[in-house]
Short mmCIF file of C-alpha atoms in Angstrom, two decimals:
data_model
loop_
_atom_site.label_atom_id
_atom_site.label_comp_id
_atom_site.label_asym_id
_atom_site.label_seq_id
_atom_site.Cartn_x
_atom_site.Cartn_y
_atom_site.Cartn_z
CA UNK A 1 90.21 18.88 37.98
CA UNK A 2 91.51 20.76 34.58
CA UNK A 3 93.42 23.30 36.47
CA UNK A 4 94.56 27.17 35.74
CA UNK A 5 91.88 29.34 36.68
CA UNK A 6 94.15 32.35 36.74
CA UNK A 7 93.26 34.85 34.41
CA UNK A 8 95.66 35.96 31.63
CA UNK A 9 97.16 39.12 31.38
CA UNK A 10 99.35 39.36 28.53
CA UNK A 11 97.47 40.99 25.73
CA UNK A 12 98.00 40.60 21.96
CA UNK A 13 98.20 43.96 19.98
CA UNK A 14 97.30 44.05 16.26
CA UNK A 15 100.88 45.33 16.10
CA UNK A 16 102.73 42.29 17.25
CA UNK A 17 101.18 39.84 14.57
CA UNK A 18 102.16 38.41 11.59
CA UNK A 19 101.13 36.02 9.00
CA UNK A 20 103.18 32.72 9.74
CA UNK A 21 103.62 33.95 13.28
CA UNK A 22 103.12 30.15 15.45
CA UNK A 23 102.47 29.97 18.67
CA UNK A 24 102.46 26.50 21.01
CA UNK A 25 100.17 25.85 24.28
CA UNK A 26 101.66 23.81 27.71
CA UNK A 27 99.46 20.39 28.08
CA UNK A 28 96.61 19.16 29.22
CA UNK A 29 96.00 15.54 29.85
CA UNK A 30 92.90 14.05 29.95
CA UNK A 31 91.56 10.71 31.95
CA UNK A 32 88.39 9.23 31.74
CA UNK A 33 86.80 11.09 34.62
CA UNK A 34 87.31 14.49 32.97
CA UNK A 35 86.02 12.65 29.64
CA UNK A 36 82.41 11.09 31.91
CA UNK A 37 81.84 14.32 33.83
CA UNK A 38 81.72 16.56 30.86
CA UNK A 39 80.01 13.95 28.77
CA UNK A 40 77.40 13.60 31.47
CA UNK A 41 76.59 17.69 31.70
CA UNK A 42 77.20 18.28 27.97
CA UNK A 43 76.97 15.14 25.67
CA UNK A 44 74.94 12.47 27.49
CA UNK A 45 75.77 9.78 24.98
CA UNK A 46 77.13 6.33 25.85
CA UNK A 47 79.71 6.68 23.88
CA UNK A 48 81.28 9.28 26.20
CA UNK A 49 79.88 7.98 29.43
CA UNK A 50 80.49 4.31 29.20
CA UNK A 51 83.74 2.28 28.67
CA UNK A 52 81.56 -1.15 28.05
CA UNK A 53 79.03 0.41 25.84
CA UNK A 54 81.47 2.39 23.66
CA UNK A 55 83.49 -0.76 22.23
CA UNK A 56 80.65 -1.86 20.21
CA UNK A 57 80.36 1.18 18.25
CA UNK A 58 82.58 3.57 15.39
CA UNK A 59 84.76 4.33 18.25
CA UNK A 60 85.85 1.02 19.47
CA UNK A 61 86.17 2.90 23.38
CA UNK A 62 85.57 5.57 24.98
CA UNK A 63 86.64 9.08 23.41
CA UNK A 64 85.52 12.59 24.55
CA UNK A 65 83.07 14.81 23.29
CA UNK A 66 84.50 16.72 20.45
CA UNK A 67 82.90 19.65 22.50
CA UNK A 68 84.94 18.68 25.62
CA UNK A 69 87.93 19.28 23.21
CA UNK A 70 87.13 22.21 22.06
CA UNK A 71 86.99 23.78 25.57
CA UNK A 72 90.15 22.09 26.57
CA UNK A 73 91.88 23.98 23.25
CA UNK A 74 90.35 27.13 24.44
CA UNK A 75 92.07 26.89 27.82
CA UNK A 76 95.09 25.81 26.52
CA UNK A 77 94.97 29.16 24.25
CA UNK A 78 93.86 31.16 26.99
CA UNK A 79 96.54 29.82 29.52
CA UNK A 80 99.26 30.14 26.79
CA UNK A 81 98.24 33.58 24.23
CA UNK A 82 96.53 35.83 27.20
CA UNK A 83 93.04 37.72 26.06
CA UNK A 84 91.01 35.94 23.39
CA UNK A 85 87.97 37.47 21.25
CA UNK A 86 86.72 34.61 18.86
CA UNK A 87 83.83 35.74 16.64
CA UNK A 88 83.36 32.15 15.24
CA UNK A 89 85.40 29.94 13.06
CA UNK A 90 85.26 26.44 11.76
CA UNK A 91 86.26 23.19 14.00
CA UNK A 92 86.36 19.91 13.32
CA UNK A 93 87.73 16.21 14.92
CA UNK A 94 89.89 13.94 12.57
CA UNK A 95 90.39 11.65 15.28
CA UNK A 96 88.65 10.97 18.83
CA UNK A 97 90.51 12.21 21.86
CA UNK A 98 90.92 9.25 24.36
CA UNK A 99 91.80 8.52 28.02
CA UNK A 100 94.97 9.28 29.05
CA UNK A 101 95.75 11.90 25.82
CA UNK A 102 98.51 14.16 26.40
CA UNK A 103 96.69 17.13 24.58
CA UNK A 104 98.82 20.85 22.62
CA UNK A 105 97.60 23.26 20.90
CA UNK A 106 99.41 24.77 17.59
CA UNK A 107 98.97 27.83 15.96
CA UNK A 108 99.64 29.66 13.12
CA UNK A 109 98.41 32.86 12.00
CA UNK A 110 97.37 32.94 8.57
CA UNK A 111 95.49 36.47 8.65
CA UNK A 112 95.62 39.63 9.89
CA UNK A 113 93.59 42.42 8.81
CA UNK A 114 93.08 45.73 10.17
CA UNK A 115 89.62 46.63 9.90
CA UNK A 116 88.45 49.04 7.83
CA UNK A 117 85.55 50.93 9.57
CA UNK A 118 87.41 51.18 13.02
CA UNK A 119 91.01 52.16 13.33
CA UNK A 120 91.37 50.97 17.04
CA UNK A 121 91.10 47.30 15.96
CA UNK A 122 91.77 43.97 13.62
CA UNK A 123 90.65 40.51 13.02
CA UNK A 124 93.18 37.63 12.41
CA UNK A 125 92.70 34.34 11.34
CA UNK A 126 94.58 31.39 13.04
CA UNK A 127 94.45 27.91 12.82
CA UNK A 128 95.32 25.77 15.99
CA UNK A 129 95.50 22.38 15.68
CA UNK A 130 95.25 20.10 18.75
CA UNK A 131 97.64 17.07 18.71
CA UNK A 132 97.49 14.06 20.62
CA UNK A 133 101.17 13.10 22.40
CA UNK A 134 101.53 10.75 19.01
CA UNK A 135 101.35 13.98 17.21
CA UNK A 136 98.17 13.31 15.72
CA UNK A 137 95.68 15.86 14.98
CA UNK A 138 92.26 15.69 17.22
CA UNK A 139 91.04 19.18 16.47
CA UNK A 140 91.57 21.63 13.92
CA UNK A 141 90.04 25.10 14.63
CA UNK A 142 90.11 27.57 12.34
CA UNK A 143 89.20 30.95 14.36
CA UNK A 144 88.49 34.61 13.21
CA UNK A 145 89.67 36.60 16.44
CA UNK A 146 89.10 40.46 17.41
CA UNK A 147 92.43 41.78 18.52
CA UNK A 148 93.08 45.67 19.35
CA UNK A 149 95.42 47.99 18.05
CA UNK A 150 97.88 49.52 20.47
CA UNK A 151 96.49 53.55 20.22
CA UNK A 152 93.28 52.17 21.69
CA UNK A 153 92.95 52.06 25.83
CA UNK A 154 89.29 50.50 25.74
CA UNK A 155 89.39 47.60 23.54
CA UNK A 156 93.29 46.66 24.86
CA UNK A 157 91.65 46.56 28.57
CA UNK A 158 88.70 44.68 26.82
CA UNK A 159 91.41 42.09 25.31
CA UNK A 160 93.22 41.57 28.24
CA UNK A 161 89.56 40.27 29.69
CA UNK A 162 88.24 39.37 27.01
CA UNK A 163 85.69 36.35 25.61
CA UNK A 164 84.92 34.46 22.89
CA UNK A 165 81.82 35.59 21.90
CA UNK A 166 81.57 39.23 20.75
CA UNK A 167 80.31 39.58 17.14
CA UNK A 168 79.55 43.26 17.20
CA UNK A 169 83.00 43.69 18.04
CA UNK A 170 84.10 41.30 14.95
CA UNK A 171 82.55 43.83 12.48
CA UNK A 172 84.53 46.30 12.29
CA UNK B 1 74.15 21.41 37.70
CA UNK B 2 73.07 21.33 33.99
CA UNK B 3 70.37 18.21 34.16
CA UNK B 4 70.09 15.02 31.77
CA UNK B 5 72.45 12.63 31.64
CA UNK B 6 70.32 10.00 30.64
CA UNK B 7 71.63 8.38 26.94
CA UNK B 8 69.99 9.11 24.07
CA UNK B 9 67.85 6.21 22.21
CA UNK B 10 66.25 7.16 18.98
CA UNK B 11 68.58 7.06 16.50
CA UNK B 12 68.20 8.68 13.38
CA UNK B 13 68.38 7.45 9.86
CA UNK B 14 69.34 9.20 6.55
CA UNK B 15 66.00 7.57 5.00
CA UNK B 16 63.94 9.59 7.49
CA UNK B 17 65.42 12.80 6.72
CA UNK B 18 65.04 15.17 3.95
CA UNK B 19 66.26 19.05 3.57
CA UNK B 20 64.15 21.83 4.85
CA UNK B 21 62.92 19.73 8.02
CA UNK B 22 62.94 21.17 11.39
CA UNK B 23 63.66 20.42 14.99
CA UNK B 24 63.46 22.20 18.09
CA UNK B 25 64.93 21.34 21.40
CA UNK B 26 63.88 21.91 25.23
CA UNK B 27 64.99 24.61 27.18
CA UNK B 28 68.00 24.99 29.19
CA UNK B 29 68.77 27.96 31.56
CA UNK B 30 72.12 29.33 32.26
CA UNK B 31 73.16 31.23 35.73
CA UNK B 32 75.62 32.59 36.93
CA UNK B 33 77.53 30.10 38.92
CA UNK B 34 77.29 27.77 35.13
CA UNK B 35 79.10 30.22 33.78
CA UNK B 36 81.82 31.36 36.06
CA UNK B 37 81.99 26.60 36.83
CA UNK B 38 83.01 26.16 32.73
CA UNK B 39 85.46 29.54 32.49
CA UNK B 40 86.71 28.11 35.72
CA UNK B 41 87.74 24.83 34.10
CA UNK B 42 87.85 25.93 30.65
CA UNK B 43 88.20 29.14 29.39
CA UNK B 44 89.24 31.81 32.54
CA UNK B 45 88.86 35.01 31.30
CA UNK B 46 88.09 38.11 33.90
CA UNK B 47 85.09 38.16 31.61
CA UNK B 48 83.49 34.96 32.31
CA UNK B 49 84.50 34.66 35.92
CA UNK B 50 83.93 37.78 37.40
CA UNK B 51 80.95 40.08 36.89
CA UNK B 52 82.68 42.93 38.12
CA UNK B 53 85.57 42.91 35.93
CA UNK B 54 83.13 41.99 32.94
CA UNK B 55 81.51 46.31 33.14
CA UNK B 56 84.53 47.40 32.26
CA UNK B 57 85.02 45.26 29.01
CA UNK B 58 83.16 45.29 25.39
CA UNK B 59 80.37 42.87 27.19
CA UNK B 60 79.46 45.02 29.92
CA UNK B 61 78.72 42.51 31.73
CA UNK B 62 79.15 38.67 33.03
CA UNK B 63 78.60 36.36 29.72
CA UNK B 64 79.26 32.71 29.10
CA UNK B 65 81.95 31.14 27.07
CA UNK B 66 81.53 30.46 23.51
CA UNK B 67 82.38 27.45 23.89
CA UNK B 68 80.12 26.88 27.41
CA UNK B 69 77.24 27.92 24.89
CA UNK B 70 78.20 25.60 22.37
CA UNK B 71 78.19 22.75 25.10
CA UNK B 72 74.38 23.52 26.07
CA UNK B 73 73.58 23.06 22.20
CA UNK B 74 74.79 19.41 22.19
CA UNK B 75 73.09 18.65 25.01
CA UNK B 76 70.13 19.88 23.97
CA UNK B 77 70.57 18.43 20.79
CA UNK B 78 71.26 14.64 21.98
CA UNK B 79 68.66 15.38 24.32
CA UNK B 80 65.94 15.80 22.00
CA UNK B 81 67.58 14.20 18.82
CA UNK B 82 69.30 10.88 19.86
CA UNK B 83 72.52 9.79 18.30
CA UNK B 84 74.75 12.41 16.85
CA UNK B 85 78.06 12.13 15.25
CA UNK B 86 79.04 15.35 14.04
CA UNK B 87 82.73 15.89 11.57
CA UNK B 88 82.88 18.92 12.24
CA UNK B 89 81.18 22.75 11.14
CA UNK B 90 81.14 26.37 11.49
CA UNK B 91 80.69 28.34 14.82
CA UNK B 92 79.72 31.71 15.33
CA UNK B 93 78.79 33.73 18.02
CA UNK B 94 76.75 36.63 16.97
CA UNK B 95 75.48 37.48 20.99
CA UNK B 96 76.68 36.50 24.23
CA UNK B 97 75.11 34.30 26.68
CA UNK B 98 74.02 35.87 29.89
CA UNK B 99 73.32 34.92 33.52
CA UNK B 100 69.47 33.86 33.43
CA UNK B 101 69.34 33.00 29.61
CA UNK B 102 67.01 30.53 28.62
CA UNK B 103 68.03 28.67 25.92
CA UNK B 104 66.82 26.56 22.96
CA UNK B 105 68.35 25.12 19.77
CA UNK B 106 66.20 25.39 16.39
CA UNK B 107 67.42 22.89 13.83
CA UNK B 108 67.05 22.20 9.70
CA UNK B 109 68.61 20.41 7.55
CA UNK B 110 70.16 22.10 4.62
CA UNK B 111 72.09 18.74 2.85
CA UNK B 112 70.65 15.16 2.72
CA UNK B 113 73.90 13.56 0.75
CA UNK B 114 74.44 9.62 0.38
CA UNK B 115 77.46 8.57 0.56
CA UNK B 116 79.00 7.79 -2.96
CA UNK B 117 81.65 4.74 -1.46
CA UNK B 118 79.40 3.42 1.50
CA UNK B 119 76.32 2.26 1.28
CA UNK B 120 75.64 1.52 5.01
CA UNK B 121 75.65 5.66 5.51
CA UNK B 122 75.62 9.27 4.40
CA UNK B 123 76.31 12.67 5.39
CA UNK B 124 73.57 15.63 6.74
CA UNK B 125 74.16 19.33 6.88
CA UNK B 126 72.14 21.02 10.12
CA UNK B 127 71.94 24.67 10.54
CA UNK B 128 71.57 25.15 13.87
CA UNK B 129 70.31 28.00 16.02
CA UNK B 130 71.02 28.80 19.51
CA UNK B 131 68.40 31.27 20.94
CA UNK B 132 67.74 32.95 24.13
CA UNK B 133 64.43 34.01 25.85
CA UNK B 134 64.47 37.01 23.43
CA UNK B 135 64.40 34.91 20.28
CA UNK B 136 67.87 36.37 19.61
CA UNK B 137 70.38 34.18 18.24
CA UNK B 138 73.76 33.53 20.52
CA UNK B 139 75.24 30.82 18.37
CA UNK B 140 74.60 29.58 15.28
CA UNK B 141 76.33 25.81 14.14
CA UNK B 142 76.75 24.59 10.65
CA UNK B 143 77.52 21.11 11.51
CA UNK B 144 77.94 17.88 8.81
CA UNK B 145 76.82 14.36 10.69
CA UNK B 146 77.04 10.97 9.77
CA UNK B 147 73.87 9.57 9.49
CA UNK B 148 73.47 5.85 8.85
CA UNK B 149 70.85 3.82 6.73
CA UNK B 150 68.24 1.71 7.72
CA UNK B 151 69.71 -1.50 6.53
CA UNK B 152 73.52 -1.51 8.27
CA UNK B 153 73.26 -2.46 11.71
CA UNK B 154 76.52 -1.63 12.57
CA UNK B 155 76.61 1.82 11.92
CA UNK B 156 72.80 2.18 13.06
CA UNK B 157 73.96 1.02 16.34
CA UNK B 158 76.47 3.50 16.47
CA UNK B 159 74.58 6.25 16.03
CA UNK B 160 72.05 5.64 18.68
CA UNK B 161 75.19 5.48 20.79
CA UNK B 162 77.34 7.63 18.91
CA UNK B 163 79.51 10.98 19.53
CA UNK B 164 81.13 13.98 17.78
CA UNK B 165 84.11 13.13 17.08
CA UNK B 166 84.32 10.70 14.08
CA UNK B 167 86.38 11.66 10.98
CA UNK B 168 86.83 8.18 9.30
CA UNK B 169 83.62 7.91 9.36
CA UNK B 170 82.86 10.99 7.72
CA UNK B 171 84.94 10.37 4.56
CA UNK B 172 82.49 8.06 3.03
#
């Protein structure tokens, strides 16, 4: 139903980043039956199930979970950037997405750092901002990622399959 | 697959809440075939999808999304909380989910603020912690909510139906 299960391959080296450096996703357009299922695993509330019941409340119809959001920006990233190690970072959801949103994600890296403890690595800070095909922002996600250095074999292989949820890896 | 999709009823109100209270969710156990279903669809990383591929990178191992354990918090959180409209927060991963994880979400509120331009609502800080069967933490969420008061209808109707994804009603 959302697509792309093919993994990426094309891994980011501390080397090849910048501050300022912006990167743009492909699409991903939603419906209302992507918006119900996830609602109904993740976020069982009306709101997200249930056209009828969602016009009488803050959202005036039915929007998505701003969790099913979130894991439509992460495949977007992953489709588009290749190997992605998020440690954490801050999210939020200026506006609702809705049925029928064309959805991009934008980024722009605003840190990079190489760590200090472990040569073979970095973190960088990017913030991706997912816009609605009126532009509008839905989510902006501030990240802290783990990216590798070139010298080092095991954490580039690790990149290239990476996750989003190594922390051990983030403090370097 | 992952249970409950029945709505949640009991909405909360900023009157009944106060800093330093806590909640704790139900349990919610994660396999493998959760984990490879959301990288699948959302985030499709060698890593998440294929258990063999995982031994060679910094996980060792199969482990879930960040953002597949950040899913299982909401829904144990509307689950055992009711109505939640969340702004937005901090994420962080500090361990990764794995195949067979049994997990629960331990919740207190840090922030109890009124808002200063509307009366009908205010805003709550949670800290909340995502915890396996080893009481170690996998994710821990710093999220603000509206939170309505007792005497606006409106906005208490909302919440017992509400969602995650509501800015404008955050800027109160």
């Amino acid at each position: 139903m959302v697509g792309a299960s093919k993994p990426a391959s094309n891994a980011l080296f501390l080397e090849d980043l910048q501050v300022g450096q912006r990167f743009s996703s492909g699409f991903h357009t939603i419906d209302e039956a992507q918006i119900k299922a996830f609602a109904a695993q993740f976020d069982p509330q009306p709101f997200h199930l249930d056209g009828e019941a969602a016009k009488a409340t803050l959202f005036s119809g039915l929007a998505a979970s701003g969790w099913h959001t979130a894991a439509i920006t992460m495949k977007l990233l992953v489709e588009s950037g290749g190997g992605i190690i998020g440690a954490g970072g801050e999210i939020s959801w200026p506006k609702p997405t809705r049925p029928g949103d064309v959805l991009a994600v934008f980024s722009e890296i605003e840190e990079v750092t190489p760590s200090r403890s472990r040569p073979d690595r970095g973190m960088i800070r990017v913030r991706s901002e997912t816009r609605n095909q009126h532009s509008e922002i839905v989510q902006i996600l501030v990240a802290n990622l783990v990216v590798p250095r070139r010298s080092d074999t095991t954490l580039a292989r690790a990149s290239s399959t990476s996750s989003d949820a190594v922390v051990h890896a983030a403090q370097g």
